[in-house]
Short mmCIF file of C-alpha atoms in Angstrom, two decimals:
data_model
loop_
_atom_site.label_atom_id
_atom_site.label_comp_id
_atom_site.label_asym_id
_atom_site.label_seq_id
_atom_site.Cartn_x
_atom_site.Cartn_y
_atom_site.Cartn_z
CA MET Q 24 -73.48 -103.26 106.29
CA ILE Q 25 -70.81 -106.02 106.23
CA GLU Q 26 -73.67 -108.48 105.53
CA GLN Q 27 -74.51 -106.48 102.33
CA ALA Q 28 -70.88 -106.61 101.20
CA VAL Q 29 -70.86 -110.42 101.60
CA THR Q 30 -74.26 -110.67 99.88
CA ASN Q 31 -73.04 -108.64 96.91
CA LEU Q 32 -69.87 -110.90 96.50
CA LEU Q 33 -71.99 -114.01 96.76
CA SER Q 34 -74.49 -112.66 94.24
CA ASN Q 35 -71.80 -111.92 91.73
CA ALA Q 36 -70.20 -115.33 92.15
CA ILE Q 37 -73.58 -117.11 91.68
CA LYS Q 38 -74.49 -114.86 88.76
CA PHE Q 39 -71.28 -115.46 86.77
CA ALA Q 40 -70.32 -119.05 87.72
CA PRO Q 41 -71.57 -121.88 85.49
CA ARG Q 42 -74.70 -123.68 86.73
CA GLU Q 43 -73.80 -126.40 89.25
CA SER Q 44 -70.23 -125.25 89.70
CA LEU Q 45 -68.72 -124.64 93.06
CA VAL Q 46 -68.92 -121.34 94.92
CA GLU Q 47 -67.00 -121.27 98.21
CA VAL Q 48 -67.16 -118.74 101.02
CA GLY Q 49 -64.78 -118.45 103.95
CA VAL Q 50 -63.28 -116.30 106.69
CA ASP Q 51 -59.61 -116.48 107.68
CA LEU Q 52 -58.31 -114.93 110.78
CA GLU Q 53 -54.92 -113.29 110.31
CA PRO Q 54 -52.89 -111.47 113.03
CA ARG Q 55 -54.54 -108.11 112.63
CA VAL Q 56 -57.43 -108.67 110.24
CA ALA Q 57 -60.26 -111.03 109.34
CA ARG Q 58 -60.25 -111.91 105.63
CA VAL Q 59 -63.65 -112.74 104.08
CA TRP Q 60 -63.48 -114.46 100.71
CA VAL Q 61 -65.80 -115.75 97.96
CA ARG Q 62 -64.36 -118.04 95.30
CA ASP Q 63 -66.13 -119.23 92.04
CA GLU Q 64 -65.37 -121.23 89.04
CA GLY Q 65 -66.73 -118.56 86.65
CA PRO Q 66 -65.23 -117.08 83.44
CA GLY Q 67 -62.74 -114.91 85.36
CA ILE Q 68 -62.14 -111.21 85.00
CA SER Q 69 -59.61 -109.77 82.60
CA ALA Q 70 -56.79 -107.59 83.90
CA GLU Q 71 -58.36 -104.68 82.04
CA ASP Q 72 -61.71 -105.11 83.77
CA ARG Q 73 -60.05 -105.78 87.19
CA ALA Q 74 -58.68 -102.28 87.01
CA ARG Q 75 -62.18 -100.71 86.89
CA ILE Q 76 -64.69 -103.06 88.44
CA PHE Q 77 -64.92 -101.12 91.69
CA GLN Q 78 -65.94 -97.94 89.89
CA LYS Q 79 -69.54 -96.88 90.01
CA PHE Q 80 -71.65 -98.40 87.14
CA ALA Q 81 -68.67 -100.44 85.94
CA GLN Q 82 -69.40 -103.82 84.43
CA ALA Q 83 -67.05 -106.53 83.24
CA ARG Q 84 -67.35 -106.99 79.40
CA SER Q 85 -69.62 -109.85 78.29
CA SER Q 86 -67.85 -112.79 76.75
CA SER Q 87 -68.83 -115.60 74.53
CA ALA Q 88 -69.87 -117.40 77.75
CA GLY Q 89 -72.92 -115.08 77.81
CA TRP Q 90 -72.35 -113.21 81.13
CA GLU Q 91 -75.29 -111.70 82.82
CA THR Q 92 -74.96 -108.02 83.53
CA GLY Q 93 -76.31 -105.84 86.27
CA ALA Q 94 -76.33 -102.20 87.26
CA GLY Q 95 -72.63 -102.12 87.98
CA LEU Q 96 -73.10 -101.09 91.59
CA GLY Q 97 -72.43 -104.27 93.52
CA LEU Q 98 -68.68 -104.20 93.73
CA TYR Q 99 -68.73 -100.34 94.11
CA ILE Q 100 -70.89 -100.82 97.15
CA VAL Q 101 -68.65 -103.53 98.53
CA GLU Q 102 -65.62 -101.29 98.21
CA ARG Q 103 -67.41 -98.38 99.90
CA ILE Q 104 -68.63 -100.48 102.83
CA VAL Q 105 -65.32 -102.18 103.40
CA THR Q 106 -63.23 -99.02 103.30
CA ALA Q 107 -65.66 -97.27 105.62
CA HIS Q 108 -64.84 -99.94 108.09
CA GLY Q 109 -61.08 -99.64 107.67
CA GLY Q 110 -60.66 -102.56 105.38
CA GLN Q 111 -59.45 -103.34 101.86
CA VAL Q 112 -60.94 -105.24 98.89
CA PHE Q 113 -59.00 -107.65 96.71
CA VAL Q 114 -59.62 -109.54 93.52
CA ASP Q 115 -57.62 -112.52 92.28
CA SER Q 116 -58.93 -113.80 88.98
CA GLU Q 117 -57.76 -115.92 86.02
CA VAL Q 118 -59.81 -115.85 82.79
CA ASP Q 119 -61.50 -119.22 82.16
CA VAL Q 120 -60.63 -120.47 85.64
CA GLY Q 121 -62.47 -118.35 88.18
CA THR Q 122 -62.29 -115.46 90.62
CA THR Q 123 -61.66 -115.01 94.32
CA MET Q 124 -63.04 -111.77 95.70
CA SER Q 125 -61.97 -110.96 99.30
CA PHE Q 126 -61.86 -108.16 101.79
CA THR Q 127 -60.11 -107.58 105.06
CA LEU Q 128 -61.43 -105.91 108.19
CA PRO Q 129 -59.38 -104.87 111.14
CA LEU Q 130 -59.88 -106.96 114.27
CA SER Q 131 -59.62 -103.90 116.46
CA ARG Q 132 -60.38 -100.24 115.72
CA PRO Q 133 -57.35 -98.20 114.76
CA ASP Q 134 -58.05 -95.69 117.55
CA ALA Q 135 -58.42 -98.48 120.19
CA GLY Q 136 -54.68 -98.69 120.55
CA GLY Q 137 -54.76 -102.30 119.43
#
């Protein structure tokens, strides 16, 4: 399931980033969590859209850049998968600069006493 979450984030980054721009993927280990992130140089997501992009069937508004649209399920699915595994999803975006989508997953199960 985690693979699907990463695939959805990558798919969005590739879909919205300009052709031949950089899309980066990484994993950072923090004291209690692993942070998986995908960064693009796309058009960014407005504050208004950031507030709703994890809702079922939500889509960011198209801009003059000609964004492609989808079913509005990708980020909703990411959020459901990640929270089911005890993690959180984050978005850091600046319009006309790009977006970093990330999620954290606990390195040990909460009931493992870790």
